[in-house]
Coordinates of C-alpha atoms in Angstrom, one line a residue:
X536 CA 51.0 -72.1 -18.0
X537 CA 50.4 -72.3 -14.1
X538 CA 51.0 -68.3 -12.6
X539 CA 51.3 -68.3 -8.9
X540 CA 51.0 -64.0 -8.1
X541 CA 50.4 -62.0 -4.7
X542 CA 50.3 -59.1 -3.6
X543 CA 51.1 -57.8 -0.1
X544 CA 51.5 -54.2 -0.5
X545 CA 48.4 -52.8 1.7
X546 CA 45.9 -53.9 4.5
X547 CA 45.0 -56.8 2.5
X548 CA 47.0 -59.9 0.5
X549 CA 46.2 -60.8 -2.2
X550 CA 46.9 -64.1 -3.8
X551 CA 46.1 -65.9 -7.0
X552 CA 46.8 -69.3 -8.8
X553 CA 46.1 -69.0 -12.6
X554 CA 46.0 -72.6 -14.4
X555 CA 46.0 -72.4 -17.9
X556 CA 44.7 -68.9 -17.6
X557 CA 41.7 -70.2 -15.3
X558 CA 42.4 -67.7 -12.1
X559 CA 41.3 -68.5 -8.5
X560 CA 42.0 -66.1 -6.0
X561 CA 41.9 -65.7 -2.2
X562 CA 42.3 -62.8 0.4
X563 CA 43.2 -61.7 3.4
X564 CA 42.9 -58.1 5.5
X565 CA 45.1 -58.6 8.6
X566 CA 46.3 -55.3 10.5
X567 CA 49.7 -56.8 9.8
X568 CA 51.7 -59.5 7.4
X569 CA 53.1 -62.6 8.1
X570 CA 54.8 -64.9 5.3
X571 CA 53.1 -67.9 7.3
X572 CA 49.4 -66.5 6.5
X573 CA 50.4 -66.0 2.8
X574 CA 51.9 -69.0 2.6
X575 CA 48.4 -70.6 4.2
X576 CA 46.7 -68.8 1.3
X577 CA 49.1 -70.5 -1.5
X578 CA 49.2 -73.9 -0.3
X579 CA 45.1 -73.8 0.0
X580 CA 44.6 -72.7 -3.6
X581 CA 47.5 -75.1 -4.3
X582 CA 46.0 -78.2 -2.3
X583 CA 42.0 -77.2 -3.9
X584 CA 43.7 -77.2 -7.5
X585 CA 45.6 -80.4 -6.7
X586 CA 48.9 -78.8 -7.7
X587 CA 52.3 -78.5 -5.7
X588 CA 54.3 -75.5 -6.7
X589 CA 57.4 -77.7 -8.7
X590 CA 54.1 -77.1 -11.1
X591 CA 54.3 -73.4 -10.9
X592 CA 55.8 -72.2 -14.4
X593 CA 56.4 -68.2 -12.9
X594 CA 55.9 -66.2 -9.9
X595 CA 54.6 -62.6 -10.0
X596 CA 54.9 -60.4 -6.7
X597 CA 53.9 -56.9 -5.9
X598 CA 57.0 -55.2 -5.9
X599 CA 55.5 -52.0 -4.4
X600 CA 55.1 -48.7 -3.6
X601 CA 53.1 -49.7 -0.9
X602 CA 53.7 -50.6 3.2
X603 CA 57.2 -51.3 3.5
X604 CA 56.6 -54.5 5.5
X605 CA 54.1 -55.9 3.2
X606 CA 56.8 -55.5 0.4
X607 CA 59.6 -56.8 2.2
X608 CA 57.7 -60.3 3.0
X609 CA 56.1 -60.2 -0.7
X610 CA 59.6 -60.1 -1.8
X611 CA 61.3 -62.6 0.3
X612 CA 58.7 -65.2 -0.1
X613 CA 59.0 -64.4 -3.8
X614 CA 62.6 -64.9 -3.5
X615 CA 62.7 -68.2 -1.3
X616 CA 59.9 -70.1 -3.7
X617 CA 61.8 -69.7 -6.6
X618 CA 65.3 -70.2 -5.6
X619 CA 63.4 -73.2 -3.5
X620 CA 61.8 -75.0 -6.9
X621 CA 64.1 -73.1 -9.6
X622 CA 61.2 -71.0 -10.6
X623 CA 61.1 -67.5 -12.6
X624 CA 59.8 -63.9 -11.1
X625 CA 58.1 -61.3 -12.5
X626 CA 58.0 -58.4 -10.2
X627 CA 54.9 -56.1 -10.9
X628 CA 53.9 -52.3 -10.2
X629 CA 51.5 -51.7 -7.7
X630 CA 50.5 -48.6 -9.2
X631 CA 50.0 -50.7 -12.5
X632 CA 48.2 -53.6 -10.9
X633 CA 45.4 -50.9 -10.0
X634 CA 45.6 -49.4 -13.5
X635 CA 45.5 -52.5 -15.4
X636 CA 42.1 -53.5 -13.3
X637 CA 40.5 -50.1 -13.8
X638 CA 40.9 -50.9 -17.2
X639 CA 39.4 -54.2 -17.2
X640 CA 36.5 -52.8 -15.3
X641 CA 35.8 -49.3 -17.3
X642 CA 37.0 -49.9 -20.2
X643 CA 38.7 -46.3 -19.9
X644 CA 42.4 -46.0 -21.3
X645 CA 43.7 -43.5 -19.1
X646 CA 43.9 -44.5 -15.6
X647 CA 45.5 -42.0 -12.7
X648 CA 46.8 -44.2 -9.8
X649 CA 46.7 -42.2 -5.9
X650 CA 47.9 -44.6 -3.1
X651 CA 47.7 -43.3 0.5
X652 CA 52.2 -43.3 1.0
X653 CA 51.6 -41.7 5.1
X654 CA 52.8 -38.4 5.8
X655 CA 50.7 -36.3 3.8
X656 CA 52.4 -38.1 1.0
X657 CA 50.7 -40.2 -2.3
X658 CA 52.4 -42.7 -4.2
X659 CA 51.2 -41.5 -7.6
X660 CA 51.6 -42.9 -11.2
X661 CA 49.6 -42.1 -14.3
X662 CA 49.0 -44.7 -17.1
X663 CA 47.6 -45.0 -20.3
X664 CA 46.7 -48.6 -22.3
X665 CA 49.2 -49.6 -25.2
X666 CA 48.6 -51.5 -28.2
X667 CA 49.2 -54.6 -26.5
X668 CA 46.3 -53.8 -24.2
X669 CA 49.3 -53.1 -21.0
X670 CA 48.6 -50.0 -18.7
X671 CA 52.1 -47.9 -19.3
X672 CA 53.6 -45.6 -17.0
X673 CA 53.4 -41.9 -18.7
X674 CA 55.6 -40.6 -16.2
X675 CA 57.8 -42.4 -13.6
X676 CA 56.2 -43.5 -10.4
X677 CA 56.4 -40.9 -7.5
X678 CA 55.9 -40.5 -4.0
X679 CA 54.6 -36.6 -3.8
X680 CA 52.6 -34.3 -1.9
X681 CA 48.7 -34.3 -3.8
X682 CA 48.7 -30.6 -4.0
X683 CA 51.5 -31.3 -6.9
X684 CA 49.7 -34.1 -8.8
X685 CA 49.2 -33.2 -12.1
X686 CA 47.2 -34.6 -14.9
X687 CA 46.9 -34.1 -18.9
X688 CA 43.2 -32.9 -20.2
X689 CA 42.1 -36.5 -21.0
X690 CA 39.7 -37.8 -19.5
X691 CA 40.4 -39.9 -16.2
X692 CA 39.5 -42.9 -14.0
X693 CA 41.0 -42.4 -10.4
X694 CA 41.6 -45.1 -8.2
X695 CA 43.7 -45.7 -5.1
X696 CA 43.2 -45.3 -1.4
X697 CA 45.5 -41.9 -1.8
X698 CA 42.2 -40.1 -4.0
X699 CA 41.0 -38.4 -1.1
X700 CA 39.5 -34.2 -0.7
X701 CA 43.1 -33.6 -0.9
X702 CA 42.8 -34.7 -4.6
X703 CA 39.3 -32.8 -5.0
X704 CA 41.0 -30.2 -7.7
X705 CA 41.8 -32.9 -9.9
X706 CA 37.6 -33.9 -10.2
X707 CA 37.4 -32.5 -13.4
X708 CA 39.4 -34.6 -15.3
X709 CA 38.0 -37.3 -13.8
X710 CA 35.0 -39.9 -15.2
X711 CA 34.8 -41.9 -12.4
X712 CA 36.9 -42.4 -9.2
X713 CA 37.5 -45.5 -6.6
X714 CA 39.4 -44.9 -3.5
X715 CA 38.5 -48.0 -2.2
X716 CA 40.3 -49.9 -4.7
X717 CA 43.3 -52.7 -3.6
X718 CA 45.7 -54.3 -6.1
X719 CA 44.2 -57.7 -7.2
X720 CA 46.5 -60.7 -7.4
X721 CA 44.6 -61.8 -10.3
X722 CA 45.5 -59.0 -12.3
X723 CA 48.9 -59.5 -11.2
X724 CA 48.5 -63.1 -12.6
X725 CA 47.7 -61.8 -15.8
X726 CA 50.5 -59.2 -16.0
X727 CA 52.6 -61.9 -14.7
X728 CA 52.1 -63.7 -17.9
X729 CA 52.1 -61.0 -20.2
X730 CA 55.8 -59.6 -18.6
X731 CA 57.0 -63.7 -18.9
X732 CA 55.9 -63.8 -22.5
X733 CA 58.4 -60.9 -23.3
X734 CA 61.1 -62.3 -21.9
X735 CA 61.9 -60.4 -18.8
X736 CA 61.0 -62.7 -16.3
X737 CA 63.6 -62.8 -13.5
X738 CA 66.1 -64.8 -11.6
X739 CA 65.2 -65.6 -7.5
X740 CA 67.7 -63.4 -5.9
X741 CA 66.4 -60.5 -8.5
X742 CA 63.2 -60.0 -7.0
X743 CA 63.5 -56.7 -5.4
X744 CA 60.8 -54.2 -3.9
X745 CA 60.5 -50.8 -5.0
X746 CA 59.6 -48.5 -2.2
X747 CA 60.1 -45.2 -4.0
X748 CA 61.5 -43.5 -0.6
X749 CA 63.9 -44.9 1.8
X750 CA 62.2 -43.7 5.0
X751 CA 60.5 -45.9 6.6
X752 CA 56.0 -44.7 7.6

């Protein structure tokens, strides 16, 4: 299966070509987005794998939370590829893309997600693995103030730009924590795959962002 997945929800896009669960990936940290430079980055990984995309089997896109431009162009370049070459979506969690590769790095099954979300806000989502070795939501994805984060007596990975001093009482809990930490477009490959194996792939004009609040920062 050939996975074509990106992710333009913060400072940098992220984009990665998985052939036959072989992954390359390339980014790029721009002070803004343009569909033209992600679309540079796809046909480059494209053109170095000798592939066109009538070979891509399934798109995955961040669908967001995460900078409202970013996940407008994300999903409209999701939306014009595969209506373009009659091609699948899967549209992923940015929260989970960050959980699923805290995961893969520590090993560590429960994974709190903090994303910088502008006016003293934090996208926040909480996940823990399932049998199928998938990062599940616990609760529903929220933008909140930090001060009324909460998180169960496990113990935690944090990771996310939002896991600042305004997050310090939450320590703790924690084993390790990454605030540095971007969503990676090849984990989005990978849970672009596992979402197309169950079926719920999705047709072109069905790939959506989720911004979690309607005002624009």
């Amino acid at each position: 299966m050939n996975i074509l997945a990106f992710d333009t929800s913060t400072h940098t896009s992220s984009v990665a070509l998985s052939i036959q669960a072989k992954i390359k990936t390339v980014s790029l940290t721009t002070k803004g987005h343009s569909s033209d430079s992600i679309l540079e980055l796809i046909h480059s990984l494209l053109s170095e794998a000798q592939l066109s995309l009538s070979h891509i089997d399934v798109i995955g896109f961040g669908r967001g939370p995460g900078s409202f431009t970013g996940l407008r162009i994300a999903a409209a370049l999701a939306q014009g590829l595969a209506c373009a070459y009659d091609i699948p979506v899967v549209p992923v969690s940015t929260l989970q893309t960050l959980a699923q590769t805290a995961y893969t790095n520590f090993q560590q099954e429960h994974v709190a997600v903090a994303m910088d979300a502008r006016m003293n806000q934090i996208y926040w989502g909480i996940f823990k693995l399932n049998p199928q070795g998938i990062m599940e939501a616990l609760t529903p994805e929220a933008v909140i103030y930090p001060q009324l984060a909460q998180l169960e007596n496990h113990v935690w990975i944090g990771v996310g730009t939002g896991w600042t001093e305004k997050l310090a009482f939450l320590q703790p809990f924690l084993s390790y924590c990454d605030p540095q930490a971007l969503p990676e477009a090849s984990t989005l490959a990978y849970l672009t795959q596992w979402y197309h194996a169950q079926k719920l792939s999705l047709p072109a004009e069905k790939a959506l962002p989720i911004y979690l609040r309607d005002k624009v920062c």
